[in-house]
Amino acid sequence: MINKENKTIFDKLLIHDHEELIFCNDKKLGLKAIIGIHDTTLGPSMGGTRMWNYATENDALKDAINLSRAMSYKSSLAGLNAGGGKAILIGDINLKSKKYIERYAGFINDLGGKYWTAQDVNMTTQDILWIKNVCPYVIGLPKEYGGLGDSAIATAYGIYVGMKAAIYQITGNNSLENKKVCVQGVGKVGGKVVDYLIKEGAKVYATDINNKNLDNIDEKNVQIIEKDNIFDVHYDIFSPCALGGVISMDNLKKLNCKIIAGAANNQLEDDINVPNELLKKDILYLPDFLINAGGIISCYHEQINQIDLQKVMQMTETIYDKAIDVFKYANENKITTHSAAMKIAVERIERNKKKSN
Ligand code: NAD
């Protein structure tokens, strides 16, 4: 398969030294899957399965490659003994059936634990349970099936402690009381972030395109704003908890805030221009893969068989110190926080690679 830039698959794998790509096919079931394993130096690769009706196979390949690599960095930075993986099911969600999912689970099983899957976009708890019928390499299970339940609990806590670290960095005090915080997207994670903020006395603004989710918000303590008006207000913290790509060069012309700290994966439109612009504008950016690691911390504890939410929350709390370390590294090396977080993640992997050689 040759992609648009005329790079072969091996060219693509060499860029960030991916270990494996596994292509899975079942003609009768219409099953086409790609499992990306970026790096297993720190431990077995972990990351969710995503199903998407991609315009081209190259788009799917790109996701398998980029998302598995991002998982390596997230786990490394969080201090987990886990590597990075991600699986992509290509096609319309109507293709899914018990047979289809169980066949897919067979492919994961063949890897013998080198890749552990969890729920991601367009995958349901039922799908995860069907996978579990066939193979043990599944994490992010409901409590009644021996898992730790909703990983958004830990993810939201990580976002909250990340915000506190950032406000400390700027003011020397980590209280969020009276700080103006806008949460974009009040779903499973954003809704819980709002609860933490209200409890601490922050001035909370929230927006969502789904009114049902806004109905769950305590309107006495939260100012609801239209999604198109979010840039009209000055915030201490802007918290993207909806979509990726929201921090773009265009939006940065309008966004008026001191800190960006949210859960959405891949918040930055690109890896170079946007972080540089944030630095220029003196906006303190908390890399998403640093502060949204609560979910993978929770899944990891299932993988090592420690079904203990308290331990998960304790480890998630260390995101505060890790954020302070990233700010320090960025300042000392005069680089963006995004680059600093990447470098710290890669350095840990490289140190361990050397040890095992
Ligand atoms: P969710 O689907 O429960 O919530 C997302 C919310 O964003 C929904 O309420 C949706 O209506 C809203 N939304 C979508 N587009 C919007 C827009 N343009 N403006 C305002 N609101 C909009 O998802 P979640 O589990 O809360 O995850 C939120 C983000 O965090 C996602 O990007 C996800 O990938 C990332 N994340 C989640 C976890 C986790 O543990 N759930 C872990 C790591 C990262």
mmCIF file of C-alpha atoms and ligand atoms in Angstrom:
data_model
loop_
_atom_site.group_PDB
_atom_site.id
_atom_site.type_symbol
_atom_site.label_atom_id
_atom_site.label_comp_id
_atom_site.label_asym_id
_atom_site.label_seq_id
_atom_site.Cartn_x
_atom_site.Cartn_y
_atom_site.Cartn_z
ATOM 1 C CA MET A 1 0.000 0.000 0.000
ATOM 2 C CA ILE A 2 1.480 3.377 -1.027
ATOM 3 C CA ASN A 3 0.023 6.527 0.475
ATOM 4 C CA LYS A 4 -0.513 10.016 -0.928
ATOM 5 C CA GLU A 5 3.036 11.159 -0.141
ATOM 6 C CA ASN A 6 4.383 8.070 -1.931
ATOM 7 C CA LYS A 7 5.683 6.645 1.307
ATOM 8 C CA THR A 8 5.575 2.880 1.660
ATOM 9 C CA ILE A 9 4.256 1.303 4.823
ATOM 10 C CA PHE A 10 7.805 0.626 5.981
ATOM 11 C CA ASP A 11 8.778 4.272 5.361
ATOM 12 C CA LYS A 12 5.885 5.232 7.632
ATOM 13 C CA LEU A 13 6.891 2.753 10.328
ATOM 14 C CA LEU A 14 10.470 3.968 10.285
ATOM 15 C CA ILE A 15 9.598 7.612 11.012
ATOM 16 C CA HIS A 16 8.793 6.911 14.664
ATOM 17 C CA ASP A 17 10.196 3.399 14.837
ATOM 18 C CA HIS A 18 6.902 1.488 15.057
ATOM 19 C CA GLU A 19 7.285 -2.161 15.973
ATOM 20 C CA GLU A 20 4.341 -3.732 14.185
ATOM 21 C CA LEU A 21 1.250 -3.238 12.098
ATOM 22 C CA ILE A 22 -1.136 -6.150 11.890
ATOM 23 C CA PHE A 23 -3.679 -6.246 9.060
ATOM 24 C CA CYS A 24 -6.698 -8.449 9.728
ATOM 25 C CA ASN A 25 -9.219 -9.584 7.134
ATOM 26 C CA ASP A 26 -12.383 -11.690 7.038
ATOM 27 C CA LYS A 27 -14.080 -11.429 3.676
ATOM 28 C CA LYS A 28 -17.353 -13.098 4.725
ATOM 29 C CA LEU A 29 -17.867 -10.758 7.681
ATOM 30 C CA GLY A 30 -16.553 -7.673 5.895
ATOM 31 C CA LEU A 31 -13.989 -7.322 8.641
ATOM 32 C CA LYS A 32 -10.971 -5.159 7.932
ATOM 33 C CA ALA A 33 -8.829 -4.173 10.881
ATOM 34 C CA ILE A 34 -5.431 -2.651 11.502
ATOM 35 C CA ILE A 35 -3.725 -3.102 14.858
ATOM 36 C CA GLY A 36 -0.865 -0.669 15.413
ATOM 37 C CA ILE A 37 1.811 -1.491 17.975
ATOM 38 C CA HIS A 38 4.202 1.392 18.394
ATOM 39 C CA ASP A 39 6.521 0.429 21.218
ATOM 40 C CA THR A 40 6.512 -2.285 23.879
ATOM 41 C CA THR A 41 9.751 -1.346 25.676
ATOM 42 C CA LEU A 42 7.878 -0.390 28.841
ATOM 43 C CA GLY A 43 5.292 -3.179 28.688
ATOM 44 C CA PRO A 44 2.493 -4.631 26.557
ATOM 45 C CA SER A 45 0.875 -2.156 24.206
ATOM 46 C CA MET A 46 -2.459 -0.715 25.311
ATOM 47 C CA GLY A 47 -5.033 1.461 23.615
ATOM 48 C CA GLY A 48 -8.626 1.375 22.485
ATOM 49 C CA THR A 49 -10.275 -0.048 19.400
ATOM 50 C CA ARG A 50 -11.912 2.589 17.227
ATOM 51 C CA MET A 51 -14.414 1.882 14.472
ATOM 52 C CA TRP A 52 -14.715 4.442 11.673
ATOM 53 C CA ASN A 53 -15.936 4.537 8.104
ATOM 54 C CA TYR A 54 -12.742 6.040 6.689
ATOM 55 C CA ALA A 55 -12.743 7.717 3.283
ATOM 56 C CA THR A 56 -9.574 5.821 2.362
ATOM 57 C CA GLU A 57 -7.522 2.936 3.756
ATOM 58 C CA ASN A 58 -4.618 5.340 4.090
ATOM 59 C CA ASP A 59 -6.656 7.466 6.507
ATOM 60 C CA ALA A 60 -7.215 4.369 8.621
ATOM 61 C CA LEU A 61 -3.533 3.489 8.441
ATOM 62 C CA LYS A 62 -2.627 7.015 9.501
ATOM 63 C CA ASP A 63 -4.867 6.728 12.571
ATOM 64 C CA ALA A 64 -3.414 3.321 13.512
ATOM 65 C CA ILE A 65 0.105 4.740 13.278
ATOM 66 C CA ASN A 66 -0.452 8.134 14.942
ATOM 67 C CA LEU A 67 -2.799 7.000 17.679
ATOM 68 C CA SER A 68 -0.662 4.009 18.738
ATOM 69 C CA ARG A 69 2.363 6.290 19.022
ATOM 70 C CA ALA A 70 0.391 8.800 21.098
ATOM 71 C CA MET A 71 -0.534 5.966 23.465
ATOM 72 C CA SER A 72 3.166 5.109 23.964
ATOM 73 C CA TYR A 73 3.858 8.694 25.029
ATOM 74 C CA LYS A 74 0.787 8.912 27.251
ATOM 75 C CA SER A 75 1.657 5.719 29.141
ATOM 76 C CA SER A 76 5.333 6.602 29.369
ATOM 77 C CA LEU A 77 4.624 10.051 30.789
ATOM 78 C CA ALA A 78 2.122 8.628 33.271
ATOM 79 C CA GLY A 79 4.845 6.309 34.578
ATOM 80 C CA LEU A 80 3.036 3.126 33.502
ATOM 81 C CA ASN A 81 4.799 -0.065 32.498
ATOM 82 C CA ALA A 82 2.816 -0.103 29.296
ATOM 83 C CA GLY A 83 3.485 0.508 25.645
ATOM 84 C CA GLY A 84 1.393 2.125 22.954
ATOM 85 C CA GLY A 85 -1.145 0.416 20.733
ATOM 86 C CA LYS A 86 -4.357 1.214 18.927
ATOM 87 C CA ALA A 87 -6.695 -0.793 16.747
ATOM 88 C CA ILE A 88 -8.853 0.407 13.897
ATOM 89 C CA LEU A 89 -11.930 -1.344 12.535
ATOM 90 C CA ILE A 90 -12.625 -0.015 9.079
ATOM 91 C CA GLY A 91 -16.238 0.386 7.984
ATOM 92 C CA ASP A 92 -19.749 1.357 8.935
ATOM 93 C CA ILE A 93 -20.854 0.470 12.475
ATOM 94 C CA ASN A 94 -23.703 -1.581 10.966
ATOM 95 C CA LEU A 95 -21.106 -4.201 10.037
ATOM 96 C CA LYS A 96 -20.776 -4.996 13.717
ATOM 97 C CA SER A 97 -22.344 -8.189 15.064
ATOM 98 C CA LYS A 98 -21.435 -10.679 17.773
ATOM 99 C CA LYS A 99 -19.721 -12.849 15.132
ATOM 100 C CA TYR A 100 -17.813 -9.904 13.668
ATOM 101 C CA ILE A 101 -16.552 -8.734 17.069
ATOM 102 C CA GLU A 102 -15.640 -12.242 18.191
ATOM 103 C CA ARG A 103 -13.709 -12.810 14.970
ATOM 104 C CA TYR A 104 -11.861 -9.544 15.609
ATOM 105 C CA ALA A 105 -11.172 -10.687 19.191
ATOM 106 C CA GLY A 106 -9.576 -13.821 17.718
ATOM 107 C CA PHE A 107 -7.023 -11.650 15.945
ATOM 108 C CA ILE A 108 -6.171 -9.864 19.209
ATOM 109 C CA ASN A 109 -5.911 -13.229 20.932
ATOM 110 C CA ASP A 110 -3.373 -14.391 18.353
ATOM 111 C CA LEU A 111 -1.043 -11.627 19.571
ATOM 112 C CA GLY A 112 -0.804 -13.384 22.939
ATOM 113 C CA GLY A 113 -1.045 -10.251 25.086
ATOM 114 C CA LYS A 114 1.234 -7.943 23.112
ATOM 115 C CA TYR A 115 -1.806 -5.711 22.538
ATOM 116 C CA TRP A 116 -4.564 -5.016 25.087
ATOM 117 C CA THR A 117 -7.689 -3.294 23.866
ATOM 118 C CA ALA A 118 -10.282 -0.999 25.446
ATOM 119 C CA GLN A 119 -13.332 0.939 24.275
ATOM 120 C CA ASP A 120 -12.873 3.859 21.904
ATOM 121 C CA VAL A 121 -14.970 5.719 19.333
ATOM 122 C CA ASN A 122 -18.035 3.742 18.108
ATOM 123 C CA MET A 123 -17.323 0.756 20.340
ATOM 124 C CA THR A 124 -19.839 -0.164 23.029
ATOM 125 C CA THR A 125 -19.581 -1.957 26.341
ATOM 126 C CA GLN A 126 -21.396 -4.870 24.664
ATOM 127 C CA ASP A 127 -18.619 -5.063 22.044
ATOM 128 C CA ILE A 128 -15.987 -5.134 24.778
ATOM 129 C CA LEU A 129 -17.835 -7.938 26.528
ATOM 130 C CA TRP A 130 -18.036 -9.931 23.282
ATOM 131 C CA ILE A 131 -14.268 -9.501 22.880
ATOM 132 C CA LYS A 132 -13.875 -10.772 26.424
ATOM 133 C CA ASN A 133 -15.765 -13.970 25.418
ATOM 134 C CA VAL A 134 -12.906 -14.858 23.119
ATOM 135 C CA CYS A 135 -9.749 -13.288 24.524
ATOM 136 C CA PRO A 136 -8.519 -12.062 27.909
ATOM 137 C CA TYR A 137 -6.647 -9.020 26.605
ATOM 138 C CA VAL A 138 -9.403 -6.488 27.313
ATOM 139 C CA ILE A 139 -9.393 -3.593 29.774
ATOM 140 C CA GLY A 140 -11.871 -0.869 30.713
ATOM 141 C CA LEU A 141 -14.542 -3.350 31.787
ATOM 142 C CA PRO A 142 -17.660 -2.482 33.793
ATOM 143 C CA LYS A 143 -17.419 -3.108 37.545
ATOM 144 C CA GLU A 144 -19.905 -5.988 37.381
ATOM 145 C CA TYR A 145 -17.541 -7.763 34.981
ATOM 146 C CA GLY A 146 -14.495 -7.352 37.199
ATOM 147 C CA GLY A 147 -13.251 -4.025 35.844
ATOM 148 C CA LEU A 148 -12.923 -0.555 37.346
ATOM 149 C CA GLY A 149 -15.910 0.916 35.514
ATOM 150 C CA ASP A 150 -16.128 4.363 33.912
ATOM 151 C CA SER A 151 -12.584 5.583 33.234
ATOM 152 C CA ALA A 152 -13.895 9.158 32.875
ATOM 153 C CA ILE A 153 -13.842 9.398 36.684
ATOM 154 C CA ALA A 154 -10.048 9.220 36.750
ATOM 155 C CA THR A 155 -9.676 11.230 33.542
ATOM 156 C CA ALA A 156 -11.669 14.140 35.010
ATOM 157 C CA TYR A 157 -9.588 14.072 38.191
ATOM 158 C CA GLY A 158 -6.392 14.308 36.141
ATOM 159 C CA ILE A 159 -7.737 17.345 34.300
ATOM 160 C CA TYR A 160 -8.651 18.994 37.589
ATOM 161 C CA VAL A 161 -5.234 18.442 39.223
ATOM 162 C CA GLY A 162 -3.560 19.564 35.983
ATOM 163 C CA MET A 163 -5.519 22.834 36.183
ATOM 164 C CA LYS A 164 -4.368 23.315 39.776
ATOM 165 C CA ALA A 165 -0.722 22.766 38.799
ATOM 166 C CA ALA A 166 -1.058 25.337 36.019
ATOM 167 C CA ILE A 167 -2.674 27.987 38.216
ATOM 168 C CA TYR A 168 0.090 27.372 40.768
ATOM 169 C CA GLN A 169 2.688 27.860 38.056
ATOM 170 C CA ILE A 170 1.217 31.255 37.198
ATOM 171 C CA THR A 171 0.098 32.614 40.579
ATOM 172 C CA GLY A 172 2.102 30.649 43.174
ATOM 173 C CA ASN A 173 -1.209 29.446 44.684
ATOM 174 C CA ASN A 174 -3.054 26.385 43.441
ATOM 175 C CA SER A 175 -6.572 27.414 44.418
ATOM 176 C CA LEU A 176 -9.137 27.626 41.624
ATOM 177 C CA GLU A 177 -11.500 29.725 43.737
ATOM 178 C CA ASN A 178 -12.969 32.604 41.697
ATOM 179 C CA LYS A 179 -10.987 31.558 38.648
ATOM 180 C CA LYS A 180 -12.960 31.784 35.421
ATOM 181 C CA VAL A 181 -12.981 28.401 33.701
ATOM 182 C CA CYS A 182 -14.757 27.478 30.470
ATOM 183 C CA VAL A 183 -15.459 23.780 29.871
ATOM 184 C CA GLN A 184 -16.190 22.973 26.223
ATOM 185 C CA GLY A 185 -18.139 19.699 26.159
ATOM 186 C CA VAL A 186 -19.828 18.482 29.323
ATOM 187 C CA GLY A 187 -20.028 14.759 28.540
ATOM 188 C CA LYS A 188 -18.595 11.959 30.653
ATOM 189 C CA VAL A 189 -15.340 13.793 31.435
ATOM 190 C CA GLY A 190 -16.327 17.485 31.111
ATOM 191 C CA GLY A 191 -19.390 17.047 33.336
ATOM 192 C CA LYS A 192 -17.212 15.700 36.141
ATOM 193 C CA VAL A 193 -14.608 18.450 35.648
ATOM 194 C CA VAL A 194 -17.438 20.974 36.140
ATOM 195 C CA ASP A 195 -18.352 19.286 39.451
ATOM 196 C CA TYR A 196 -14.774 19.626 40.751
ATOM 197 C CA LEU A 197 -14.685 23.269 39.708
ATOM 198 C CA ILE A 198 -17.980 24.151 41.392
ATOM 199 C CA LYS A 199 -16.811 22.443 44.580
ATOM 200 C CA GLU A 200 -13.712 24.616 44.619
ATOM 201 C CA GLY A 201 -15.597 27.848 44.017
ATOM 202 C CA ALA A 202 -14.457 28.539 40.466
ATOM 203 C CA LYS A 203 -16.570 30.698 38.153
ATOM 204 C CA VAL A 204 -17.641 28.068 35.657
ATOM 205 C CA TYR A 205 -18.779 28.553 32.062
ATOM 206 C CA ALA A 206 -19.953 25.587 30.028
ATOM 207 C CA THR A 207 -20.952 24.879 26.471
ATOM 208 C CA ASP A 208 -22.156 21.782 24.635
ATOM 209 C CA ILE A 209 -23.945 20.987 21.409
ATOM 210 C CA ASN A 210 -26.043 18.398 23.224
ATOM 211 C CA ASN A 211 -28.730 20.031 25.378
ATOM 212 C CA LYS A 212 -29.305 16.782 27.251
ATOM 213 C CA ASN A 213 -25.804 16.980 28.694
ATOM 214 C CA LEU A 214 -26.291 20.659 29.565
ATOM 215 C CA ASP A 215 -29.467 19.714 31.456
ATOM 216 C CA ASN A 216 -27.320 17.696 33.868
ATOM 217 C CA ILE A 217 -25.283 20.785 34.740
ATOM 218 C CA ASP A 218 -26.015 22.690 37.944
ATOM 219 C CA GLU A 219 -27.259 25.940 36.355
ATOM 220 C CA LYS A 220 -27.148 27.818 39.669
ATOM 221 C CA ASN A 221 -23.378 27.591 39.641
ATOM 222 C CA VAL A 222 -22.580 27.485 35.952
ATOM 223 C CA GLN A 223 -23.075 30.012 33.204
ATOM 224 C CA ILE A 224 -24.126 28.246 30.010
ATOM 225 C CA ILE A 225 -22.840 29.821 26.822
ATOM 226 C CA GLU A 226 -23.673 29.219 23.185
ATOM 227 C CA LYS A 227 -20.968 27.195 21.444
ATOM 228 C CA ASP A 228 -20.279 30.022 18.980
ATOM 229 C CA ASN A 229 -19.850 32.595 21.758
ATOM 230 C CA ILE A 230 -17.146 30.820 23.736
ATOM 231 C CA PHE A 231 -14.432 33.166 22.535
ATOM 232 C CA ASP A 232 -16.279 36.326 23.681
ATOM 233 C CA VAL A 233 -15.206 35.944 27.315
ATOM 234 C CA HIS A 234 -11.800 36.133 28.981
ATOM 235 C CA TYR A 235 -11.012 33.002 31.000
ATOM 236 C CA ASP A 236 -8.259 32.022 33.346
ATOM 237 C CA ILE A 237 -8.605 28.480 31.990
ATOM 238 C CA PHE A 238 -10.099 27.148 28.767
ATOM 239 C CA SER A 239 -10.817 23.409 28.987
ATOM 240 C CA PRO A 240 -11.496 21.569 25.714
ATOM 241 C CA CYS A 241 -13.364 18.398 26.688
ATOM 242 C CA ALA A 242 -15.161 17.741 23.395
ATOM 243 C CA LEU A 243 -13.190 17.445 20.197
ATOM 244 C CA GLY A 244 -9.664 17.324 18.871
ATOM 245 C CA GLY A 245 -8.145 20.109 16.763
ATOM 246 C CA VAL A 246 -9.925 22.923 18.600
ATOM 247 C CA ILE A 247 -6.704 24.803 19.359
ATOM 248 C CA SER A 248 -6.029 26.063 15.851
ATOM 249 C CA MET A 249 -4.177 29.132 14.543
ATOM 250 C CA ASP A 250 -7.579 30.631 13.692
ATOM 251 C CA ASN A 251 -9.109 30.025 17.111
ATOM 252 C CA LEU A 252 -5.968 31.338 18.782
ATOM 253 C CA LYS A 253 -6.692 34.746 17.247
ATOM 254 C CA LYS A 254 -9.946 34.794 19.237
ATOM 255 C CA LEU A 255 -9.187 32.781 22.353
ATOM 256 C CA ASN A 256 -8.539 34.945 25.394
ATOM 257 C CA CYS A 257 -7.196 32.849 28.270
ATOM 258 C CA LYS A 258 -4.104 32.213 30.403
ATOM 259 C CA ILE A 259 -4.201 28.418 30.519
ATOM 260 C CA ILE A 260 -5.480 25.597 28.300
ATOM 261 C CA ALA A 261 -6.188 22.357 30.161
ATOM 262 C CA GLY A 262 -8.672 19.830 28.847
ATOM 263 C CA ALA A 263 -9.368 16.168 28.133
ATOM 264 C CA ALA A 264 -9.883 16.123 24.364
ATOM 265 C CA ASN A 265 -7.286 14.038 22.534
ATOM 266 C CA ASN A 266 -5.208 15.812 19.883
ATOM 267 C CA GLN A 267 -6.364 19.304 20.866
ATOM 268 C CA LEU A 268 -3.677 21.029 18.861
ATOM 269 C CA GLU A 269 -4.314 21.499 15.155
ATOM 270 C CA ASP A 270 -0.606 20.809 14.567
ATOM 271 C CA ASP A 271 2.494 19.909 16.565
ATOM 272 C CA ILE A 272 4.701 22.902 15.719
ATOM 273 C CA ASN A 273 2.990 26.172 14.749
ATOM 274 C CA VAL A 274 0.216 26.029 17.331
ATOM 275 C CA PRO A 275 2.425 25.226 20.358
ATOM 276 C CA ASN A 276 4.877 27.937 19.247
ATOM 277 C CA GLU A 277 2.030 30.446 18.958
ATOM 278 C CA LEU A 278 0.782 29.471 22.431
ATOM 279 C CA LEU A 279 4.258 30.135 23.811
ATOM 280 C CA LYS A 280 4.410 33.494 22.032
ATOM 281 C CA LYS A 281 1.018 34.470 23.429
ATOM 282 C CA ASP A 282 2.102 33.389 26.913
ATOM 283 C CA ILE A 283 -0.716 30.860 27.198
ATOM 284 C CA LEU A 284 0.264 27.950 29.416
ATOM 285 C CA TYR A 285 -0.746 24.776 27.580
ATOM 286 C CA LEU A 286 -1.097 21.480 29.423
ATOM 287 C CA PRO A 287 -0.468 18.740 26.877
ATOM 288 C CA ASP A 288 -3.603 16.596 26.502
ATOM 289 C CA PHE A 289 -1.663 13.324 26.653
ATOM 290 C CA LEU A 290 -0.213 14.427 29.999
ATOM 291 C CA ILE A 291 -3.387 15.407 31.839
ATOM 292 C CA ASN A 292 -5.951 13.052 30.277
ATOM 293 C CA ALA A 293 -3.970 9.949 31.318
ATOM 294 C CA GLY A 294 -6.422 9.058 34.129
ATOM 295 C CA GLY A 295 -8.318 6.769 31.744
ATOM 296 C CA ILE A 296 -5.277 4.729 30.761
ATOM 297 C CA ILE A 297 -4.106 4.679 34.391
ATOM 298 C CA SER A 298 -7.450 3.088 35.261
ATOM 299 C CA CYS A 299 -7.213 0.563 32.393
ATOM 300 C CA TYR A 300 -3.611 -0.264 33.301
ATOM 301 C CA HIS A 301 -4.653 -1.157 36.846
ATOM 302 C CA GLU A 302 -7.100 -3.664 35.389
ATOM 303 C CA GLN A 303 -4.318 -5.120 33.258
ATOM 304 C CA ILE A 304 -2.088 -5.659 36.316
ATOM 305 C CA ASN A 305 -5.113 -6.974 38.205
ATOM 306 C CA GLN A 306 -5.284 -4.211 40.801
ATOM 307 C CA ILE A 307 -8.978 -3.479 40.930
ATOM 308 C CA ASP A 308 -8.535 -0.587 43.311
ATOM 309 C CA LEU A 309 -10.007 2.803 42.437
ATOM 310 C CA GLN A 310 -8.140 4.469 45.297
ATOM 311 C CA LYS A 311 -4.792 3.416 43.799
ATOM 312 C CA VAL A 312 -5.940 4.665 40.396
ATOM 313 C CA MET A 313 -6.867 8.061 41.852
ATOM 314 C CA GLN A 314 -3.585 8.288 43.793
ATOM 315 C CA MET A 315 -1.576 7.664 40.647
ATOM 316 C CA THR A 316 -3.757 10.091 38.709
ATOM 317 C CA GLU A 317 -3.031 12.730 41.339
ATOM 318 C CA THR A 318 0.675 12.553 40.427
ATOM 319 C CA ILE A 319 -0.279 14.323 37.191
ATOM 320 C CA TYR A 320 0.013 17.507 39.311
ATOM 321 C CA ASP A 321 3.756 16.939 39.928
ATOM 322 C CA LYS A 322 4.295 15.702 36.388
ATOM 323 C CA ALA A 323 2.781 18.918 35.048
ATOM 324 C CA ILE A 324 5.138 20.969 37.246
ATOM 325 C CA ASP A 325 8.066 18.892 35.882
ATOM 326 C CA VAL A 326 6.949 19.586 32.307
ATOM 327 C CA PHE A 327 6.743 23.366 32.979
ATOM 328 C CA LYS A 328 10.255 23.269 34.489
ATOM 329 C CA TYR A 329 11.698 21.256 31.584
ATOM 330 C CA ALA A 330 10.068 23.600 29.071
ATOM 331 C CA ASN A 331 11.401 26.729 30.838
ATOM 332 C CA GLU A 332 14.912 25.369 31.279
ATOM 333 C CA ASN A 333 15.167 24.235 27.670
ATOM 334 C CA LYS A 334 13.226 27.188 26.232
ATOM 335 C CA ILE A 335 10.811 24.902 24.410
ATOM 336 C CA THR A 336 7.036 24.539 24.357
ATOM 337 C CA THR A 337 5.262 22.464 27.004
ATOM 338 C CA HIS A 338 4.089 20.180 24.187
ATOM 339 C CA SER A 339 7.693 19.445 23.129
ATOM 340 C CA ALA A 340 8.804 19.117 26.748
ATOM 341 C CA ALA A 341 6.154 16.495 27.498
ATOM 342 C CA MET A 342 7.063 14.554 24.331
ATOM 343 C CA LYS A 343 10.763 14.648 25.186
ATOM 344 C CA ILE A 344 10.203 13.432 28.757
ATOM 345 C CA ALA A 345 8.032 10.572 27.431
ATOM 346 C CA VAL A 346 10.555 9.550 24.767
ATOM 347 C CA GLU A 347 13.507 9.811 27.178
ATOM 348 C CA ARG A 348 11.884 7.306 29.560
ATOM 349 C CA ILE A 349 11.338 4.835 26.718
ATOM 350 C CA GLU A 350 14.895 5.294 25.431
ATOM 351 C CA ARG A 351 16.404 4.845 28.933
ATOM 352 C CA ASN A 352 14.544 1.560 29.287
ATOM 353 C CA LYS A 353 15.542 0.436 25.799
ATOM 354 C CA LYS A 354 19.210 0.920 26.714
ATOM 355 C CA LYS A 355 18.740 -1.005 29.979
ATOM 356 C CA SER A 356 17.272 -3.983 28.150
ATOM 357 C CA ASN A 357 19.998 -4.042 25.468
HETATM 358 P P1 NAD B 1 -18.359 12.398 25.574
HETATM 359 O O1 NAD B 1 -18.777 11.992 24.222
HETATM 360 O O2 NAD B 1 -19.045 11.798 26.770
HETATM 361 O O3 NAD B 1 -18.434 13.986 25.738
HETATM 362 C C1 NAD B 1 -18.107 14.886 24.720
HETATM 363 C C2 NAD B 1 -19.080 16.035 24.808
HETATM 364 O O4 NAD B 1 -18.666 17.052 23.903
HETATM 365 C C3 NAD B 1 -20.513 15.639 24.436
HETATM 366 O O5 NAD B 1 -21.400 16.095 25.437
HETATM 367 C C4 NAD B 1 -20.739 16.364 23.110
HETATM 368 O O6 NAD B 1 -22.077 16.748 22.908
HETATM 369 C C5 NAD B 1 -19.841 17.566 23.280
HETATM 370 N N1 NAD B 1 -19.452 18.245 22.031
HETATM 371 C C6 NAD B 1 -19.144 17.703 20.831
HETATM 372 N N2 NAD B 1 -18.838 18.668 19.958
HETATM 373 C C7 NAD B 1 -18.924 19.854 20.611
HETATM 374 C C8 NAD B 1 -18.718 21.211 20.255
HETATM 375 N N3 NAD B 1 -18.357 21.563 19.023
HETATM 376 N N4 NAD B 1 -18.904 22.165 21.195
HETATM 377 C C9 NAD B 1 -19.278 21.826 22.440
HETATM 378 N N5 NAD B 1 -19.495 20.557 22.837
HETATM 379 C C10 NAD B 1 -19.331 19.582 21.944
HETATM 380 O O7 NAD B 1 -16.788 12.100 25.634
HETATM 381 P P2 NAD B 1 -15.863 12.024 26.942
HETATM 382 O O8 NAD B 1 -15.656 10.601 27.315
HETATM 383 O O9 NAD B 1 -16.340 13.010 27.952
HETATM 384 O O10 NAD B 1 -14.476 12.525 26.328
HETATM 385 C C11 NAD B 1 -14.252 13.898 26.037
HETATM 386 C C12 NAD B 1 -12.927 14.043 25.300
HETATM 387 O O11 NAD B 1 -11.878 13.535 26.119
HETATM 388 C C13 NAD B 1 -12.854 13.239 23.999
HETATM 389 O O12 NAD B 1 -12.097 13.963 23.075
HETATM 390 C C14 NAD B 1 -12.114 11.967 24.411
HETATM 391 O O13 NAD B 1 -11.402 11.412 23.322
HETATM 392 C C15 NAD B 1 -11.153 12.506 25.451
HETATM 393 N N6 NAD B 1 -10.739 11.504 26.450
HETATM 394 C C16 NAD B 1 -11.659 10.841 27.187
HETATM 395 C C17 NAD B 1 -11.225 9.897 28.125
HETATM 396 C C18 NAD B 1 -12.211 9.143 28.978
HETATM 397 O O14 NAD B 1 -11.782 8.514 29.949
HETATM 398 N N7 NAD B 1 -13.502 9.202 28.711
HETATM 399 C C19 NAD B 1 -9.855 9.659 28.312
HETATM 400 C C20 NAD B 1 -8.931 10.396 27.552
HETATM 401 C C21 NAD B 1 -9.391 11.310 26.616
#
